[in-house]
Every structure is written in C-alpha cells, then in structure tokens.
Coordinates of C-alpha atoms and ligand atoms in Angstrom, one line a residue:
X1427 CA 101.4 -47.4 261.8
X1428 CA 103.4 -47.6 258.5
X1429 CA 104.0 -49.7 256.2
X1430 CA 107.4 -52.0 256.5
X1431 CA 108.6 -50.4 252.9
X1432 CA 108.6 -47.1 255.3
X1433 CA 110.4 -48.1 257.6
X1434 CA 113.3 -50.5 257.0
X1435 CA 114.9 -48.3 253.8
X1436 CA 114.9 -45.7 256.9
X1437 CA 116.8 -47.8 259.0
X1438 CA 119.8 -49.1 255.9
X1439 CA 120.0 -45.3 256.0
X1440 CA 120.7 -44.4 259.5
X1441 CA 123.0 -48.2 259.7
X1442 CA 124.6 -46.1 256.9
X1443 CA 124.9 -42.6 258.5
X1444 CA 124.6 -42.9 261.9
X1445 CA 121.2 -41.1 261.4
X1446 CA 118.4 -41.8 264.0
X1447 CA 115.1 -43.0 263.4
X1448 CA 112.3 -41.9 265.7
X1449 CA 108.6 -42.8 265.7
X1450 CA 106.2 -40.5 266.7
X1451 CA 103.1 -42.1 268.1
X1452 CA 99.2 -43.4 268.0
X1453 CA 96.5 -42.5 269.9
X1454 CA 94.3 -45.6 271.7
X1455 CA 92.0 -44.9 268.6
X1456 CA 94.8 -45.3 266.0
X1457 CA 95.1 -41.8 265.0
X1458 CA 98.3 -40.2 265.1
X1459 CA 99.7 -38.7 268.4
X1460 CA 100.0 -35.5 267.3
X1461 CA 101.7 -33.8 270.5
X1462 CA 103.9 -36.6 270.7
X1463 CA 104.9 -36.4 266.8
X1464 CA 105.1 -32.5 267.8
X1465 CA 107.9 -33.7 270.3
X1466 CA 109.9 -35.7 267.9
X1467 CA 110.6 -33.2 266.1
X1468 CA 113.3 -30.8 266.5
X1469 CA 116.3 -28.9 264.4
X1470 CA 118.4 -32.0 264.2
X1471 CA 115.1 -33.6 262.3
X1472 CA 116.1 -33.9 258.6
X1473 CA 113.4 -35.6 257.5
X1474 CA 109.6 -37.0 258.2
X1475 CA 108.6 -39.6 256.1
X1476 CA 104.6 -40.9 256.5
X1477 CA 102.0 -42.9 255.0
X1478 CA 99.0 -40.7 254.2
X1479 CA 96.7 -43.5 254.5
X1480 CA 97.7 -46.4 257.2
X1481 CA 97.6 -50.3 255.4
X1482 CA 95.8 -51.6 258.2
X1483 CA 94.4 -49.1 260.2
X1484 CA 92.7 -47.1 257.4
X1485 CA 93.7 -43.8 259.1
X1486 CA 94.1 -40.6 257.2
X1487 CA 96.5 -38.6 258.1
X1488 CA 96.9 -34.8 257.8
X1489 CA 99.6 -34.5 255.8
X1490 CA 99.4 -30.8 255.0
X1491 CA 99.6 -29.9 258.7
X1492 CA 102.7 -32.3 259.2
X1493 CA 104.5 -30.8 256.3
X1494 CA 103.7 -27.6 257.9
X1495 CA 104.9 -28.3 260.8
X1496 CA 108.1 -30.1 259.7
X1497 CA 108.6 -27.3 257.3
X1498 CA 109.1 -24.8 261.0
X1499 CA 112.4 -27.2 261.4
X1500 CA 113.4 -27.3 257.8
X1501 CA 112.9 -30.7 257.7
X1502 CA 112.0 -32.7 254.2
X1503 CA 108.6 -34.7 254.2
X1504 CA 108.4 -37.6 252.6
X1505 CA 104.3 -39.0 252.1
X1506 CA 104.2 -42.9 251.4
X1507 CA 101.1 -42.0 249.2
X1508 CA 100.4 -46.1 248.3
X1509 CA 97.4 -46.0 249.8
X1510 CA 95.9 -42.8 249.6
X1511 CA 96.3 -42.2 245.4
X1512 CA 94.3 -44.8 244.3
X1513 CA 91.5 -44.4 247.5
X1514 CA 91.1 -41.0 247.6
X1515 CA 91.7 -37.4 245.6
X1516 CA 95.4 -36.7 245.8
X1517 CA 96.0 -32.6 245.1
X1518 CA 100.1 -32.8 245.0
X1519 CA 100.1 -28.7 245.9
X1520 CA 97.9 -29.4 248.5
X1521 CA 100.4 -31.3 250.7
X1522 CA 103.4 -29.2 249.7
X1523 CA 105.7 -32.6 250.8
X1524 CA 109.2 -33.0 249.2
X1525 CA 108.4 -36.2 248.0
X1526 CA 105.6 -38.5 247.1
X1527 CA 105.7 -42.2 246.3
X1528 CA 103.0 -44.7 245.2
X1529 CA 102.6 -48.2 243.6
X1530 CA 100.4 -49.3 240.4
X1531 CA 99.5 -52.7 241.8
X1532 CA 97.6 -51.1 244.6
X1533 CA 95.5 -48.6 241.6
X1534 CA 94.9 -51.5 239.2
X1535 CA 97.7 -51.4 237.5
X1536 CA 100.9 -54.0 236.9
X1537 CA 103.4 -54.7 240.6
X1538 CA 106.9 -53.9 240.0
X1539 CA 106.6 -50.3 238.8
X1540 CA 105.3 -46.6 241.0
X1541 CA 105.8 -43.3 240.4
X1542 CA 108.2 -41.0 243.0
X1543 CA 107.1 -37.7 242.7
X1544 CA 110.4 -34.9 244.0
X1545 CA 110.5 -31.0 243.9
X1546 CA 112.0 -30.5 240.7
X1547 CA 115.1 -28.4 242.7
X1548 CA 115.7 -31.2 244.9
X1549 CA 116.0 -33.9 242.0
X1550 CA 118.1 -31.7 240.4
X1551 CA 120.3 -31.4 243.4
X1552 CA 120.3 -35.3 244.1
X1553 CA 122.9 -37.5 242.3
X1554 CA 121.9 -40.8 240.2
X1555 CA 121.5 -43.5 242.9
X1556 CA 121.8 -45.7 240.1
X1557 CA 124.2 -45.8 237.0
X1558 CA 123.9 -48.0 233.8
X1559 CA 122.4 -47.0 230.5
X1560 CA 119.7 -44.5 229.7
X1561 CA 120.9 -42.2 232.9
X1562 CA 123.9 -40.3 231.3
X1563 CA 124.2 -37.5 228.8
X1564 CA 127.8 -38.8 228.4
X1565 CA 130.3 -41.3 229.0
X1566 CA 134.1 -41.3 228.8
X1567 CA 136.4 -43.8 230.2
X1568 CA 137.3 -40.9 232.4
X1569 CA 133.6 -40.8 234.0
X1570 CA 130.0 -39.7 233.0
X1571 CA 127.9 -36.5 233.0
X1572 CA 124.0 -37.7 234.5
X1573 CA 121.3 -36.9 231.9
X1574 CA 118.3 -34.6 232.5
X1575 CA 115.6 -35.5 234.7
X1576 CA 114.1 -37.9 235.2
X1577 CA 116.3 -39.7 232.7
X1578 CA 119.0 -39.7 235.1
X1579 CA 116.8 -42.0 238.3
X1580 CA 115.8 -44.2 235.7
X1581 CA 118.8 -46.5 234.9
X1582 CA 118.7 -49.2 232.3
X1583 CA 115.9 -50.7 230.4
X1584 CA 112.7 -49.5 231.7
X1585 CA 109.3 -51.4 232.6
X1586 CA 108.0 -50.6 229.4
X1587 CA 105.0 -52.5 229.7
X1588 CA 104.8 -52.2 233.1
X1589 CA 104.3 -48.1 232.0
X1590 CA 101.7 -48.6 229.3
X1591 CA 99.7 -51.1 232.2
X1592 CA 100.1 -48.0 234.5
X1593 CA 99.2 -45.5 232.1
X1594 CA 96.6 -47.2 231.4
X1595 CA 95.4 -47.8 235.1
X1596 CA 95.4 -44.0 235.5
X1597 CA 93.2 -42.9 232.5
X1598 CA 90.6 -45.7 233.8
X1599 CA 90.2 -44.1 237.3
X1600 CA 90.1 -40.6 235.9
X1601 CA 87.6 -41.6 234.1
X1602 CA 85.5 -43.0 236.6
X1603 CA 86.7 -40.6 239.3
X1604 CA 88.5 -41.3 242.4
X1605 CA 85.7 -39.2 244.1
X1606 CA 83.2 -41.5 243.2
X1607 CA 85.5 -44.4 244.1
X1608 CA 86.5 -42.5 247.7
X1609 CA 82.2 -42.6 248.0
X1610 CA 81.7 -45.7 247.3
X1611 CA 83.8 -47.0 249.9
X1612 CA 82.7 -44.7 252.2
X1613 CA 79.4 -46.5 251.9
X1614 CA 80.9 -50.3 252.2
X1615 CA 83.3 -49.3 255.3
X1616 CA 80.0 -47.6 257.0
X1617 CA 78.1 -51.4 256.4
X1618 CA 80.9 -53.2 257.6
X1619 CA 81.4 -50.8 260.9
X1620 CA 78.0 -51.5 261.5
X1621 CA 77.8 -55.2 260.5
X1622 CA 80.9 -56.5 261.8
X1623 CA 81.2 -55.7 265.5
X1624 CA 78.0 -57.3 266.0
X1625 CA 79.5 -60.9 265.7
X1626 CA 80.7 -62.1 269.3
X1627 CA 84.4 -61.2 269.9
X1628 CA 85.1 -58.9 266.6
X1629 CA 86.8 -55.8 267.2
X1630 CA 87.3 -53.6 264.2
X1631 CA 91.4 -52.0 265.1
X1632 CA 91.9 -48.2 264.4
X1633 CA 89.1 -45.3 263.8
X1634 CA 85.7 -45.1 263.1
X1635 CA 84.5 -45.0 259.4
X1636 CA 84.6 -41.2 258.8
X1637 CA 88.4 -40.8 259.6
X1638 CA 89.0 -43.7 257.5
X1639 CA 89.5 -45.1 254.5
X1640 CA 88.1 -48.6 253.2
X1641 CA 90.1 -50.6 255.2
X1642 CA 88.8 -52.7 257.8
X1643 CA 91.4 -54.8 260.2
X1644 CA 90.1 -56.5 262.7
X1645 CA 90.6 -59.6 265.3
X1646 CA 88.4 -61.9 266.9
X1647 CA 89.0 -63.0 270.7
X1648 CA 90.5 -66.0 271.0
X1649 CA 90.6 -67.3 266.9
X1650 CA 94.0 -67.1 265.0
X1651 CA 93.4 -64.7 262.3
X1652 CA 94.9 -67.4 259.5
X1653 CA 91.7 -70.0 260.6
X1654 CA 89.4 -67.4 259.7
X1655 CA 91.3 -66.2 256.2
X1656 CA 91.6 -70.1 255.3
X1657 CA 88.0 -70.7 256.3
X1658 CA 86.3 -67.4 254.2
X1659 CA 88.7 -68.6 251.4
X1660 CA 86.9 -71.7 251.2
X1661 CA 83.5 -69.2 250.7
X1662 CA 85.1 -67.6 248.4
X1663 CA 85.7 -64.4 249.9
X1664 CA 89.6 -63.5 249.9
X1665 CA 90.7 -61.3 253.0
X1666 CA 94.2 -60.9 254.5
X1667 CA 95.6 -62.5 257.7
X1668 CA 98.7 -61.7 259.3
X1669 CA 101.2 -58.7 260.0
X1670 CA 100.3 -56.8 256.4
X1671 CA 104.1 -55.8 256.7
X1672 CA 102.9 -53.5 260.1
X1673 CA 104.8 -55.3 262.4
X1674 CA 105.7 -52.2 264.9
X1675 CA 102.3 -51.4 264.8
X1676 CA 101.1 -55.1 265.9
X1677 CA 103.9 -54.9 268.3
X1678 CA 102.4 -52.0 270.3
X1679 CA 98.6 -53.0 269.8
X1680 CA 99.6 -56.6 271.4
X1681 CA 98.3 -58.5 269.1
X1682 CA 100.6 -61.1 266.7
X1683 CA 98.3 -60.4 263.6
X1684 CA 95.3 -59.3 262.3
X1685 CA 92.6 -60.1 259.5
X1686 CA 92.2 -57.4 257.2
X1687 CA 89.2 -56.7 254.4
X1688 CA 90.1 -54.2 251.7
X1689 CA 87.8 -52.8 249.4
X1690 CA 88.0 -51.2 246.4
X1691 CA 85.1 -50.0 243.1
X1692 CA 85.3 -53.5 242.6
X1693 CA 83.6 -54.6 245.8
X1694 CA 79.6 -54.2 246.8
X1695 CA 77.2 -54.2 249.4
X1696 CA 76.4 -57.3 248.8
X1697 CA 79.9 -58.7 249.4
X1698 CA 80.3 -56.7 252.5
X1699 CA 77.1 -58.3 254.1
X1700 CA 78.3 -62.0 252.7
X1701 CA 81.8 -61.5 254.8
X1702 CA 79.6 -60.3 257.7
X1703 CA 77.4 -63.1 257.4
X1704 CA 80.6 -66.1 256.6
X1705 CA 82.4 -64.3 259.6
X1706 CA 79.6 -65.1 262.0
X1707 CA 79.7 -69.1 260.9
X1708 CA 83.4 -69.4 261.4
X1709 CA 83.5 -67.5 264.4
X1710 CA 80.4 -69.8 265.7
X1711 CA 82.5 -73.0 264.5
X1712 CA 86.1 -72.1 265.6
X1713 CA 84.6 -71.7 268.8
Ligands
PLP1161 C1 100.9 -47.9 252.7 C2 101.8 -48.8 251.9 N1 103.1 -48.4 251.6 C3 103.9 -49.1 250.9 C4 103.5 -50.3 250.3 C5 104.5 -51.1 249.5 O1 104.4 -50.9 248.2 P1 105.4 -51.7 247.3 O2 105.1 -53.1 247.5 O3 105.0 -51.3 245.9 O4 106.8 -51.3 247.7 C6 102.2 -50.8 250.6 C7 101.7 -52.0 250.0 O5 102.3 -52.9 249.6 C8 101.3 -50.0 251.4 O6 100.1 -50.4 251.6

C-alpha cells in the first residue's frame, strides 16, 4: 500500500546495487500482513522502509513494532511519515526508525520542500548526496571537506521561502493541536463510513474507521471513478479519482482506480453529508 515516492527511489537503488526489493503484504481488510512482513525479513534485509499512514487506504501502521522487529535483523527503518505528521501526533522517540520523511504541502504548508529527519550518527556517517555551494567547510582545486550537518544535505540555495511557509505551517497546527485535528477527523471518517456505503454499489477500500485515518477511498460497481470526480466537481465538492500514485496496491485489489475523499480541520459535517448526498445523484444518473 505505499505511496509511488516509496517505492520507485527503492527500485533506482537496487537497478543501482543489485539490491532486492520485497513487499511484504495486506490483509483482505487492508491492514498489513504482519506474518508475511515477518517472513520478508531476514539477515540479508538492510532496510524496511514504510508509510505510517497508507494515501489511500487510511491504514495506520505500527511502526514501533516494525522497527522493533527489523531492529532483531539489524536492519534500518525508514517511515514515509507524509501522511501521518500532519493527521495525527507524531512522537519521533516513540518509533525509534532511522529515518523519517514528510512533505509541507500535505500540512498546509508550501510543495516543493519536507523535512528528513536521520539519527544524528548515521548522517554523520553518510556522504553529501549532493555537492554545490553551502555544503562544504572547504574547497581546494584538490577537492572539498563537507560542512557540518545538516549544512552538508542541503546543497545550494535553499527554499527560503518555501521554509518560512513551512515554519509557519508548523506553529499554526501546534497551535491548534494535531490532537484536536486527529479528533476531528475521527468524527468526519465515522459519518462518511456510515453515510457512504449506504448508496447502491459503494464500497469504502481498506479498514474500518477506528484503524484509520481520514481517508476514505472507495469505488462504485460498475461507474469509472473520473465520471464521478468530474460530476462532484461540477457541485463543487473536489475529490480524487485515479491511481493516487498506489498503483501496486490497485494492482492487487483489481481494480484500475479509485475515488478518494480526504479530509482535513478544514472540512465539516456538513460537507461530509453533501458528498454523501451528490454521490447518491451521480451514482443514480451514471446508472
Ligand atoms: C504517503 C505519501 N508518501 C509520499 C507522498 C509524496 O510526497 P511528495 O510529493 O512531497 O514527494 C505522498 C503524497 O504526495 C503521500 O501521501
């Protein structure tokens, strides 16, 4: 169930290496096959690398017991965390993973610009994956000496503004909690489990709402997903159609696409019940 940006950079590596790249499984819910993850794994594992929070699914995943247990094979975890900081209460320590990455655009702030958290001891040990200015302590036309971290991952001119937006982005959620905002969605994804299915031919993919965040995929027998995005556009009420860069996972669920709601503080009752209730004329109509 991950993401595209979780998978591909995987596979320039191993094209690279010769490394290989193994998937663990789903369960029929859309949870995570833990025995089969389990089964993966083994001492030639290097690394696990995992989204905390599935992009279409909603999923949570345990993340502390999968560092855990990749830890028993000395492998590094890597947590694709895009989904999970801005939805829910992110305790770094907590995890105990190697690495953590997430993206401002998804937390209201600017696209182009994240924030890749590293144990300090591995940065340290990792060499600039990037040279240009700003990354050096010194230059000779013999060669260069990498400046301190994280000066030395962060080559060239940087997305100033792009850092103030995201700055900026962060102090605005602290402020209003990302508690209150894990709540609050809580109580939208609840209306729209209950809501939704009852329109002929909707299923809701993945979980049910308490092992899930605020995301709701779903299909609809028989209508392409892009008819119904086009048609709630058209309402005014903007939802996602199509592979929402998961195309492994809407390989193995059989299905080409999939629409997908998204909510965030932003989003209210009220706007949960008017998809329900647009979803139920198009559905009627398409048919
Ligand atoms: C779970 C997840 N991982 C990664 C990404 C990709 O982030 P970016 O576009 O900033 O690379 C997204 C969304 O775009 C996502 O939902």
């Amino acid at each position: 169930m991950e993401h595209h940006s979780n998978i591909v950079p995987w596979q320039q590596l191993a094209a690279r290496t010769g490394a290989v790249v193994r998937f663990a499984g789903i369960t029929e819910e859309g949870e995570l096959d833990w025995e089969d993850f389990e089964s993966k794994l083994s001492e030639k594992t290097k690394l696990v690398s995992v989204a905390a929070i599935s992009n279409v699914l909603g999923t949570r995943i345990p993340i502390a017991e999968i560092v855990s247990k990749a830890k028993q094979f000395g492998a590094f975890v890597v947590v694709d965390a895009a989904q999970h900081v801005p939805h829910e209460p992110t305790v770094v320590s907590e995890w105990g993973a190697d690495f953590i990455a997430f993206s401002a655009h998804k937390m209201l702030g600017p696209t182009g610009i994240g924030i890749l958290y590293g144990r300090q001891a591995l940065l340290e040990a990792m060499p600039p994956f990037l040279g240009g200015g700003n990354m050096i302590s010194s230059v000779t036309t013999e060669g260069f000496t990498p400046g301190e971290l994280p000066a030395r991952f962060e080559a060239g001119t940087p997305p100033i503004v792009e850092a103030i937006g995201l700055g900026t982005a962060i102090e605005y959620l602290k402020k209003i909690g990302v508690g209150a905002i894990r709540e609050h969605e809580a109580e939208l994804t609840v209306l729209a489990h209950d809501l939704l299915p009852r329109i002929d031919g909707l299923r809701i993919l993945g979980p049910p709402p308490q092992k899930k965040a605020g995301i709701i995929s779903f299909v609809v027998d028989g209508l392409s997903a892009q008819d119904i995005a086009i048609f709630l556009d058209r309402q005014g009420i903007a939802i996602r159609a199509g592979h929402h860069c998961a195309m492994p996972l809407h390989d193995y669920l059989g299905i080409p696409n999939s629409c997908r709601a998204s909510f965030y503080l932003y989003n209210t009752k009220d706007d949960v019940e008017r998809l329900a209730e647009a979803l139920a004329v198009v559905v009627a109509k398409l048919r």
